[in-house]
XYZ file of C-alpha atoms in Angstrom:
196
model
C 0.000 0.000 0.000
C 1.514 3.337 -1.024
C 1.472 6.525 1.059
C -1.567 7.974 -0.721
C -3.613 4.786 -0.157
C -2.569 4.708 3.508
C -3.616 8.330 3.912
C -7.008 7.647 2.294
C -7.556 4.679 4.626
C -6.663 6.669 7.746
C -8.949 9.544 6.693
C -11.771 7.079 5.894
C -11.477 5.528 9.363
C -11.474 8.937 11.065
C -14.428 10.118 8.938
C -16.357 6.940 9.825
C -15.738 7.639 13.510
C -17.001 11.228 13.118
C -20.120 10.027 11.283
C -20.878 7.320 13.847
C -20.150 9.326 16.982
C -21.117 12.877 16.002
C -24.016 12.248 13.651
C -22.399 13.951 10.655
C -24.460 12.900 7.656
C -22.545 14.559 4.840
C -19.609 12.381 3.753
C -17.681 15.275 2.196
C -17.875 17.274 5.430
C -16.752 14.202 7.401
C -13.743 13.714 5.084
C -12.638 17.342 5.434
C -13.076 17.309 9.223
C -11.172 14.016 9.430
C -8.255 15.378 7.364
C -8.211 18.507 9.537
C -8.314 16.498 12.759
C -5.410 14.387 11.514
C -3.473 17.565 10.550
C -3.187 16.392 6.942
C -4.121 19.721 5.351
C -6.243 20.594 2.354
C -4.043 18.680 -0.099
C -4.623 15.331 1.593
C -5.618 12.335 -0.539
C -9.288 12.023 0.361
C -11.092 8.668 0.217
C -14.116 8.232 -2.019
C -17.573 7.782 -0.513
C -17.573 4.014 -0.968
C -14.364 3.807 1.076
C -16.154 5.779 3.810
C -19.067 3.305 3.772
C -16.662 0.355 4.108
C -14.883 2.098 7.005
C -18.244 2.875 8.618
C -19.358 -0.763 8.429
C -15.996 -1.793 9.909
C -16.345 0.801 12.679
C -19.783 -0.495 13.651
C -18.571 -4.117 13.598
C -15.622 -3.246 15.862
C -16.974 -0.603 18.247
C -20.747 -1.109 18.280
C -21.549 -4.610 19.503
C -25.235 -3.654 19.707
C -25.325 -2.264 16.153
C -27.534 -5.066 14.791
C -30.072 -4.379 17.562
C -29.961 -0.645 16.821
C -30.605 -1.367 13.125
C -33.463 -3.708 14.006
C -35.117 -1.028 16.177
C -34.681 1.684 13.529
C -36.072 -0.571 10.814
C -39.079 -1.410 12.997
C -39.680 2.318 13.516
C -39.307 2.820 9.750
C -41.993 0.201 9.076
C -44.405 1.926 11.479
C -43.814 5.288 9.780
C -44.184 3.727 6.326
C -47.436 2.018 7.321
C -48.791 5.342 8.555
C -47.774 7.047 5.303
C -48.742 4.164 2.982
C -50.876 6.375 0.694
C -47.694 8.213 -0.367
C -45.894 5.037 -1.541
C -43.105 5.313 1.073
C -39.629 3.991 0.334
C -36.917 3.631 2.965
C -33.520 4.943 1.916
C -30.263 6.043 3.518
C -28.183 4.506 6.329
C -31.063 2.639 7.998
C -31.580 0.728 4.753
C -27.897 0.232 3.880
C -27.018 -0.864 7.422
C -24.563 1.927 8.247
C -26.899 3.888 10.551
C -25.678 5.124 13.901
C -27.811 6.117 16.876
C -28.155 9.679 15.591
C -29.025 8.728 11.994
C -32.510 9.820 10.946
C -34.868 7.335 9.350
C -35.008 8.589 5.760
C -38.190 7.913 3.796
C -39.014 9.129 0.308
C -42.675 9.823 -0.443
C -44.503 10.422 -3.714
C -47.282 13.031 -3.656
C -49.007 15.459 -6.014
C -47.736 18.340 -3.900
C -45.601 18.905 -0.822
C -48.645 20.361 0.924
C -50.545 17.037 0.598
C -48.044 15.462 2.986
C -48.127 18.512 5.282
C -51.931 18.345 5.515
C -51.779 14.623 6.268
C -49.321 15.170 9.138
C -51.505 17.994 10.465
C -54.614 15.779 10.369
C -52.727 13.111 12.318
C -51.568 15.722 14.889
C -47.909 14.990 14.185
C -45.724 18.006 15.050
C -43.247 18.504 12.226
C -40.775 20.891 10.645
C -40.538 21.739 6.971
C -37.013 21.467 5.564
C -35.225 21.745 2.254
C -31.862 20.508 1.085
C -29.931 20.479 -2.135
C -29.096 16.979 -3.314
C -27.368 15.470 -6.310
C -29.813 14.010 -8.801
C -27.605 13.598 -11.862
C -23.957 13.464 -12.792
C -23.540 17.238 -12.712
C -26.955 18.307 -11.478
C -28.243 19.275 -8.055
C -31.824 19.961 -7.164
C -33.592 21.343 -4.111
C -35.814 18.820 -2.354
C -38.399 19.596 0.312
C -39.857 17.504 3.047
C -40.791 17.214 6.696
C -39.020 16.038 9.832
C -40.733 14.728 12.935
C -39.816 12.840 16.063
C -41.140 9.305 16.706
C -39.921 8.157 20.110
C -36.116 8.325 20.023
C -35.972 8.469 16.246
C -36.117 11.368 13.859
C -38.141 10.615 10.732
C -37.020 12.540 7.653
C -39.551 12.578 4.820
C -38.370 13.722 1.391
C -41.303 14.449 -0.906
C -40.929 13.630 -4.596
C -43.793 15.467 -6.284
C -45.581 14.130 -9.326
C -46.294 17.547 -10.838
C -42.652 18.543 -11.355
C -41.318 15.002 -11.894
C -38.278 15.442 -9.689
C -35.747 12.695 -10.206
C -35.045 10.815 -7.029
C -31.881 11.901 -5.208
C -28.573 10.124 -5.662
C -26.827 8.186 -2.921
C -23.831 10.259 -1.768
C -21.754 7.084 -1.376
C -22.285 5.537 -4.812
C -23.127 8.578 -6.951
C -26.084 6.638 -8.393
C -29.830 6.874 -7.695
C -30.329 6.038 -4.022
C -31.271 2.497 -3.129
C -34.884 2.359 -1.949
C -37.036 -0.288 -0.274
C -40.778 -0.701 0.178
C -42.362 -1.988 3.401
C -42.191 -5.645 2.329
C -38.458 -5.392 1.624
C -37.785 -3.741 4.992
C -39.805 -6.491 6.721
C -37.644 -9.066 4.932
C -34.500 -7.304 6.220
C -35.868 -7.616 9.758
C -36.239 -11.371 9.354
C -32.684 -11.997 8.077
């Protein structure tokens, strides 16, 4: 392993630790903070996002003996949220689906609706306190788009709903780790994951 590869590996491990322990969700931010923490400067050889995911899985296997139980609990909470929101064709995505979630990771669910307000009205009717949010996400090789949604608390878990509206045909966001459309799972697939 050459010096550059060693540096990438060390940064990936440090970034994984920051993600797992501090709840940083943006891989690029985690890489930069890791390089800074390791005093490697702005010219450091940064790992790619897939290397971060591998390091994160390794971190959980080594330092989180209860990680499988944490995942099970988060996936159960995801199923409950998805059942509640079934009319919006919910799909689980993000770390809870891929298995790299930490305690602070939100449960990320993508919904399909005619408008953002349809989901807001539904949450209001169900008396679920929530917060509107927006974030810019990659949705193509060189394209970013602003997505809107709602966040709410369910027990110890934060549920993050990203609304994909039918009227403007937003493309679903890309996975920051792979650079491809994010992996998604319906309720039946998440239930299967629970039974593995």
